[in-house]
Amino acid sequence: MIIKGLNNKQKEAVETLEGPVLILAGAGAGKTKTITHRILNLIKNGVKPSKILAITFTNKAANEMKERVFDLIGQDKTLNIPITFTEKPFVSTFHALGVHIIKENGALLGISRNFTIYDRGDSKRAIKNALEEIGFDTKQYEPGVILNAISREKGDGKTFSAYKNSNREYFQKIVAQVWEKYEAILNQEKSLDFDDLLLKTAILLRNYESVRKHYHTIWEYIHVDEYQDTNQVQYDIIRLLGEKTHNVCVVGDGDQSIYGWRGADIGNILNFEKEYPETKVIILEENYRSTQTILTAANNVIKKNVMRKEKNLFTKNAEGEKLELLISYSEQEEANMVADKARELIENKVSPREIAVLYRANFQSRTLEEAFLKKEIPYQVLGVKFFERKEVKDILSFIKASLNRESTNDLVRIVNVPPRGIGKATILKVIMKQKNTLSPALRVKVSQFLGLLENIKEIAKKETPSRLIKYIIRETGIESAMRNGTREEQEKLENIRELVSVASQYDLLPPGEAIEKFLENAALATDQDELEKDSNAVKLMTVHASKGLEFDYVFITGLEEDLFPHQRLNEDEVNQSEAEEERRLFYVALTRARKKVFLSYAMIRTIYGAQKVNTPSNFIGDIGDEHITSTGDTEKPRGVKAIFINF
């Protein structure tokens, strides 16, 4: 049964149980199926489920893997295993794994078990505060840029103390000053940011032998999905966890490495065999998703890269339709052409949810949205996280502030939600233990507010997450204030009620653990978690956001030089790695499609208020004329120099 439905290469991966294994899995090659069957085979061969660790990058991928593993275990009648919570394989994202390890061992680093997780918005606000405290102009030193610099250093495994002692240029000196203040803010509020979840985990595993040995006894078989996306600190975590047994199975595709800009190192997968010389390499090339035409186009594109392991995707699926190139005069015309094609598909009984429109940069979505609105085509933009909506964050802050009074960020956020006549300055005086300087009226208001937080804390100890949130929206006055408010406020109330539904998923856990898990998962939610399964709408998203997803029909828009790719491929050797990553990004876009790909570009596009005459992307030429059919006006626009078209 274990090999049923597997091809020979998948079977080989499933049956190779000991030692390091590198599975190079092309797009649509059934890597999740392979990993889950390998986990099942380990269990069938006597490995306790709890000895198995599987790590991936997104909650969506982790949940899918959990479901598949548990379904396979449940379906296999030869296994007589009572699958209790403790006996299940540990399937997690990297960040959730970090939370788990830090909560068990963080005291060694002076980290409270009840630490708060800063999302990117929280971190940017803290960086802004740090800049202002130092006296820097936040317009001159953009908080997001400083945060990205700190994030990159943490991803490379550097602590602040290591960074401040290195030789630095002017910008690095600025970063060091801000980082020091930022660390102080995090420590004061008993908080960690996303990067800390990984960095602190690596420090615990590296510096504390007892911690490392403990996890060696717990997890003897390690699986890592999307290994090409790991950065240095993630690489360190896997190396340290697997150093005893070397039973490390990594799955990935160097051709889909698209996160170099945030620190991912393609060298981790390309050099895996150097780290583990005894590695068994297995290449999965059979694609189960796309037509052969799409795969041929993708192969033609990616083979131009030098930094890669050779593979050539093929399929037993139909040859399929040629890729269709939509040529338009302007971005508005491009958006209308895309919308018209989407409407045509829908009229031909294609479900809107099976259509995706991809773009290189977020700004491109505006004209697309306008066109879809005008033509009344249902659409959903991926990118606005549910848990980052103000009203949702307010509720979460009530919970976090009640559990962690050191979290100034959360206290300041909610002190006047709904309005209760307490300002930021007042609550800061309370935090600084200067309550006696307040007027009698303010003292009463503050006492009532702090009493409310204390009540929330007590409720959290004994009630389910959903009941806790109902208590918060009722007792704070949020519900009554919004119920009779504007339409916008009523919509916000609906979002809060949706939060109750989300929280109810944790209601079966013990109360304290339930709240903890709920807050953890809310903090670690990703863009892809926003894809509602029942949302029958065309999906609009960046190519980066589409990673791991698949659709019947895919539109890849804005295929113009300097937009997609961002870097011209004929530039000097210094930019070769960036150029190759852009090509990998296009490869990812192509391989999201099952049935057909539409390519589009505009001859003229307005960027930063100026019109730019465009050259079509070199990627289009890489595909080959024989695989493309063109739609649109290829005539020279009036007043514009002819620059193409000859693929």
mmCIF file of C-alpha atoms in Angstrom, residues 315-498:
data_model
loop_
_atom_site.group_PDB
_atom_site.id
_atom_site.type_symbol
_atom_site.label_atom_id
_atom_site.label_comp_id
_atom_site.label_asym_id
_atom_site.label_seq_id
_atom_site.Cartn_x
_atom_site.Cartn_y
_atom_site.Cartn_z
ATOM 1 C CA THR A 315 4.295 15.170 -17.996
ATOM 2 C CA LYS A 316 1.932 12.499 -19.242
ATOM 3 C CA ASN A 317 -0.782 15.169 -19.420
ATOM 4 C CA ALA A 318 -2.032 16.527 -22.748
ATOM 5 C CA GLU A 319 0.130 18.754 -24.955
ATOM 6 C CA GLY A 320 -2.248 21.645 -24.212
ATOM 7 C CA GLU A 321 -2.783 25.081 -25.716
ATOM 8 C CA LYS A 322 -0.040 27.492 -26.683
ATOM 9 C CA LEU A 323 0.703 30.374 -24.356
ATOM 10 C CA GLU A 324 -1.250 33.469 -25.398
ATOM 11 C CA LEU A 325 0.548 36.816 -25.558
ATOM 12 C CA LEU A 326 -1.658 39.869 -24.968
ATOM 13 C CA ILE A 327 -0.097 43.034 -26.420
ATOM 14 C CA SER A 328 -1.571 46.351 -25.345
ATOM 15 C CA TYR A 329 -0.806 50.018 -25.720
ATOM 16 C CA SER A 330 -1.123 51.064 -22.049
ATOM 17 C CA GLU A 331 -1.502 49.532 -18.605
ATOM 18 C CA GLN A 332 -5.207 50.454 -18.706
ATOM 19 C CA GLU A 333 -5.639 48.591 -21.975
ATOM 20 C CA GLU A 334 -3.639 45.680 -20.574
ATOM 21 C CA ALA A 335 -5.940 45.503 -17.533
ATOM 22 C CA ASN A 336 -9.031 45.595 -19.761
ATOM 23 C CA MET A 337 -7.664 42.840 -21.999
ATOM 24 C CA VAL A 338 -6.906 40.646 -18.993
ATOM 25 C CA ALA A 339 -10.351 41.299 -17.504
ATOM 26 C CA ASP A 340 -12.055 40.536 -20.844
ATOM 27 C CA LYS A 341 -10.163 37.256 -21.180
ATOM 28 C CA ALA A 342 -11.079 36.356 -17.585
ATOM 29 C CA ARG A 343 -14.745 37.147 -18.289
ATOM 30 C CA GLU A 344 -14.572 35.005 -21.450
ATOM 31 C CA LEU A 345 -13.222 32.078 -19.412
ATOM 32 C CA ILE A 346 -15.945 32.496 -16.786
ATOM 33 C CA GLU A 347 -18.635 32.616 -19.489
ATOM 34 C CA ASN A 348 -17.202 29.311 -20.743
ATOM 35 C CA LYS A 349 -17.923 27.730 -17.341
ATOM 36 C CA VAL A 350 -14.490 28.220 -15.767
ATOM 37 C CA SER A 351 -14.814 28.849 -12.033
ATOM 38 C CA PRO A 352 -13.411 32.301 -11.085
ATOM 39 C CA ARG A 353 -11.379 30.696 -8.265
ATOM 40 C CA GLU A 354 -9.415 28.780 -10.942
ATOM 41 C CA ILE A 355 -8.113 32.007 -12.496
ATOM 42 C CA ALA A 356 -5.105 33.919 -11.149
ATOM 43 C CA VAL A 357 -3.644 37.227 -12.288
ATOM 44 C CA LEU A 358 0.001 37.630 -11.290
ATOM 45 C CA TYR A 359 2.190 40.739 -11.281
ATOM 46 C CA ARG A 360 5.776 41.558 -10.323
ATOM 47 C CA ALA A 361 5.041 44.595 -8.155
ATOM 48 C CA ASN A 362 2.100 45.521 -5.935
ATOM 49 C CA PHE A 363 1.461 48.864 -7.654
ATOM 50 C CA GLN A 364 0.292 46.966 -10.758
ATOM 51 C CA SER A 365 -2.844 45.765 -8.970
ATOM 52 C CA ARG A 366 -4.571 49.178 -9.067
ATOM 53 C CA THR A 367 -5.412 49.263 -12.774
ATOM 54 C CA LEU A 368 -6.303 45.562 -12.717
ATOM 55 C CA GLU A 369 -8.715 46.107 -9.832
ATOM 56 C CA GLU A 370 -10.316 49.044 -11.632
ATOM 57 C CA ALA A 371 -10.897 46.914 -14.731
ATOM 58 C CA PHE A 372 -12.352 43.995 -12.782
ATOM 59 C CA LEU A 373 -14.626 46.344 -10.839
ATOM 60 C CA LYS A 374 -15.826 48.077 -13.990
ATOM 61 C CA LYS A 375 -16.605 44.763 -15.676
ATOM 62 C CA GLU A 376 -18.193 43.349 -12.500
ATOM 63 C CA ILE A 377 -15.894 40.343 -12.316
ATOM 64 C CA PRO A 378 -15.514 38.953 -8.773
ATOM 65 C CA TYR A 379 -11.921 39.192 -7.562
ATOM 66 C CA GLN A 380 -9.854 38.873 -4.411
ATOM 67 C CA VAL A 381 -6.531 40.615 -3.838
ATOM 68 C CA LEU A 382 -4.079 38.553 -1.859
ATOM 69 C CA GLY A 383 -2.026 40.696 0.482
ATOM 70 C CA VAL A 384 -4.238 42.257 3.189
ATOM 71 C CA LYS A 385 -3.934 39.936 6.146
ATOM 72 C CA PHE A 386 -7.025 39.373 8.263
ATOM 73 C CA PHE A 387 -4.983 39.579 11.462
ATOM 74 C CA GLU A 388 -3.496 42.933 10.467
ATOM 75 C CA ARG A 389 -6.859 44.697 10.222
ATOM 76 C CA LYS A 390 -7.082 47.377 12.892
ATOM 77 C CA GLU A 391 -10.196 46.102 14.632
ATOM 78 C CA VAL A 392 -8.811 42.551 14.752
ATOM 79 C CA LYS A 393 -5.450 43.723 16.096
ATOM 80 C CA ASP A 394 -7.284 45.747 18.764
ATOM 81 C CA ILE A 395 -8.978 42.620 20.127
ATOM 82 C CA LEU A 396 -5.720 40.675 20.068
ATOM 83 C CA SER A 397 -4.012 43.550 21.886
ATOM 84 C CA PHE A 398 -6.605 43.391 24.692
ATOM 85 C CA ILE A 399 -5.662 39.745 25.220
ATOM 86 C CA LYS A 400 -1.900 40.316 24.942
ATOM 87 C CA ALA A 401 -1.949 43.388 27.222
ATOM 88 C CA SER A 402 -3.883 41.473 29.885
ATOM 89 C CA LEU A 403 -1.337 38.629 29.815
ATOM 90 C CA ASN A 404 1.751 40.828 29.469
ATOM 91 C CA ARG A 405 1.506 44.193 31.255
ATOM 92 C CA GLU A 406 5.004 45.034 30.004
ATOM 93 C CA SER A 407 3.692 45.268 26.437
ATOM 94 C CA THR A 408 3.531 49.049 26.110
ATOM 95 C CA ASN A 409 2.783 48.622 22.420
ATOM 96 C CA ASP A 410 -0.474 46.798 23.171
ATOM 97 C CA LEU A 411 -1.458 49.034 26.101
ATOM 98 C CA VAL A 412 -1.047 52.211 24.068
ATOM 99 C CA ARG A 413 -2.967 50.667 21.191
ATOM 100 C CA ILE A 414 -6.107 49.872 23.194
ATOM 101 C CA VAL A 415 -6.124 52.373 26.036
ATOM 102 C CA ASN A 416 -8.678 54.489 24.202
ATOM 103 C CA VAL A 417 -10.538 51.736 22.291
ATOM 104 C CA PRO A 418 -13.366 52.545 22.379
ATOM 105 C CA PRO A 419 -12.824 56.165 23.558
ATOM 106 C CA ARG A 420 -12.643 56.314 27.353
ATOM 107 C CA GLY A 421 -10.781 59.603 27.852
ATOM 108 C CA ILE A 422 -7.350 58.119 28.520
ATOM 109 C CA GLY A 423 -4.524 59.335 26.298
ATOM 110 C CA LYS A 424 -1.143 57.841 25.424
ATOM 111 C CA ALA A 425 0.665 60.182 27.812
ATOM 112 C CA THR A 426 -1.558 59.039 30.679
ATOM 113 C CA ILE A 427 -0.959 55.325 30.167
ATOM 114 C CA LEU A 428 2.785 55.949 29.824
ATOM 115 C CA LYS A 429 2.729 57.636 33.263
ATOM 116 C CA VAL A 430 0.974 54.555 34.627
ATOM 117 C CA ILE A 431 3.599 52.302 33.074
ATOM 118 C CA MET A 432 6.330 54.487 34.596
ATOM 119 C CA LYS A 433 4.580 54.158 37.980
ATOM 120 C CA GLN A 434 3.629 57.856 38.095
ATOM 121 C CA LYS A 435 -0.067 57.241 38.660
ATOM 122 C CA ASN A 436 -0.100 59.615 41.616
ATOM 123 C CA THR A 437 0.566 62.550 39.255
ATOM 124 C CA LEU A 438 -2.803 62.044 37.552
ATOM 125 C CA SER A 439 -5.995 63.915 38.381
ATOM 126 C CA PRO A 440 -8.577 62.050 40.526
ATOM 127 C CA ALA A 441 -10.890 61.672 37.510
ATOM 128 C CA LEU A 442 -8.115 60.178 35.393
ATOM 129 C CA ARG A 443 -7.121 57.815 38.211
ATOM 130 C CA VAL A 444 -10.659 56.430 38.251
ATOM 131 C CA LYS A 445 -10.640 55.892 34.487
ATOM 132 C CA VAL A 446 -7.227 54.238 34.596
ATOM 133 C CA SER A 447 -8.263 51.972 37.470
ATOM 134 C CA GLN A 448 -11.356 50.915 35.541
ATOM 135 C CA PHE A 449 -9.242 50.178 32.461
ATOM 136 C CA LEU A 450 -6.648 48.171 34.402
ATOM 137 C CA GLY A 451 -9.459 46.366 36.204
ATOM 138 C CA LEU A 452 -10.900 45.408 32.815
ATOM 139 C CA LEU A 453 -7.538 43.960 31.768
ATOM 140 C CA GLU A 454 -7.331 42.010 35.031
ATOM 141 C CA ASN A 455 -10.795 40.566 34.397
ATOM 142 C CA ILE A 456 -9.774 39.568 30.860
ATOM 143 C CA LYS A 457 -6.719 37.841 32.295
ATOM 144 C CA GLU A 458 -8.848 35.846 34.737
ATOM 145 C CA ILE A 459 -11.368 34.911 32.026
ATOM 146 C CA ALA A 460 -8.488 33.735 29.807
ATOM 147 C CA LYS A 461 -7.436 31.229 32.483
ATOM 148 C CA LYS A 462 -10.738 29.364 32.464
ATOM 149 C CA GLU A 463 -12.666 30.130 29.279
ATOM 150 C CA THR A 464 -12.302 29.160 25.615
ATOM 151 C CA PRO A 465 -10.768 31.656 23.150
ATOM 152 C CA SER A 466 -14.110 32.279 21.424
ATOM 153 C CA ARG A 467 -15.866 33.068 24.717
ATOM 154 C CA LEU A 468 -12.974 35.266 25.780
ATOM 155 C CA ILE A 469 -13.307 37.388 22.620
ATOM 156 C CA LYS A 470 -17.087 37.630 23.073
ATOM 157 C CA TYR A 471 -16.436 38.853 26.627
ATOM 158 C CA ILE A 472 -13.933 41.467 25.370
ATOM 159 C CA ILE A 473 -16.162 42.944 22.666
ATOM 160 C CA ARG A 474 -19.099 43.080 25.124
ATOM 161 C CA GLU A 475 -17.362 44.390 28.252
ATOM 162 C CA THR A 476 -15.134 46.922 26.496
ATOM 163 C CA GLY A 477 -18.113 48.497 24.761
ATOM 164 C CA ILE A 478 -16.698 47.791 21.287
ATOM 165 C CA GLU A 479 -19.776 45.835 20.208
ATOM 166 C CA SER A 480 -22.333 48.448 21.268
ATOM 167 C CA ALA A 481 -20.237 51.284 19.786
ATOM 168 C CA MET A 482 -19.934 49.603 16.398
ATOM 169 C CA ARG A 483 -23.396 48.063 16.191
ATOM 170 C CA ASN A 484 -25.078 51.431 15.841
ATOM 171 C CA GLY A 485 -22.221 53.106 14.014
ATOM 172 C CA THR A 486 -21.438 53.757 10.349
ATOM 173 C CA ARG A 487 -21.521 51.073 7.688
ATOM 174 C CA GLU A 488 -17.739 50.902 7.909
ATOM 175 C CA GLU A 489 -17.922 50.296 11.660
ATOM 176 C CA GLN A 490 -20.512 47.576 11.163
ATOM 177 C CA GLU A 491 -18.204 45.900 8.668
ATOM 178 C CA LYS A 492 -15.441 46.050 11.262
ATOM 179 C CA LEU A 493 -17.807 44.388 13.739
ATOM 180 C CA GLU A 494 -18.347 41.595 11.214
ATOM 181 C CA ASN A 495 -14.580 41.099 11.050
ATOM 182 C CA ILE A 496 -14.453 40.845 14.840
ATOM 183 C CA ARG A 497 -17.254 38.290 14.774
ATOM 184 C CA GLU A 498 -15.261 36.368 12.186
#
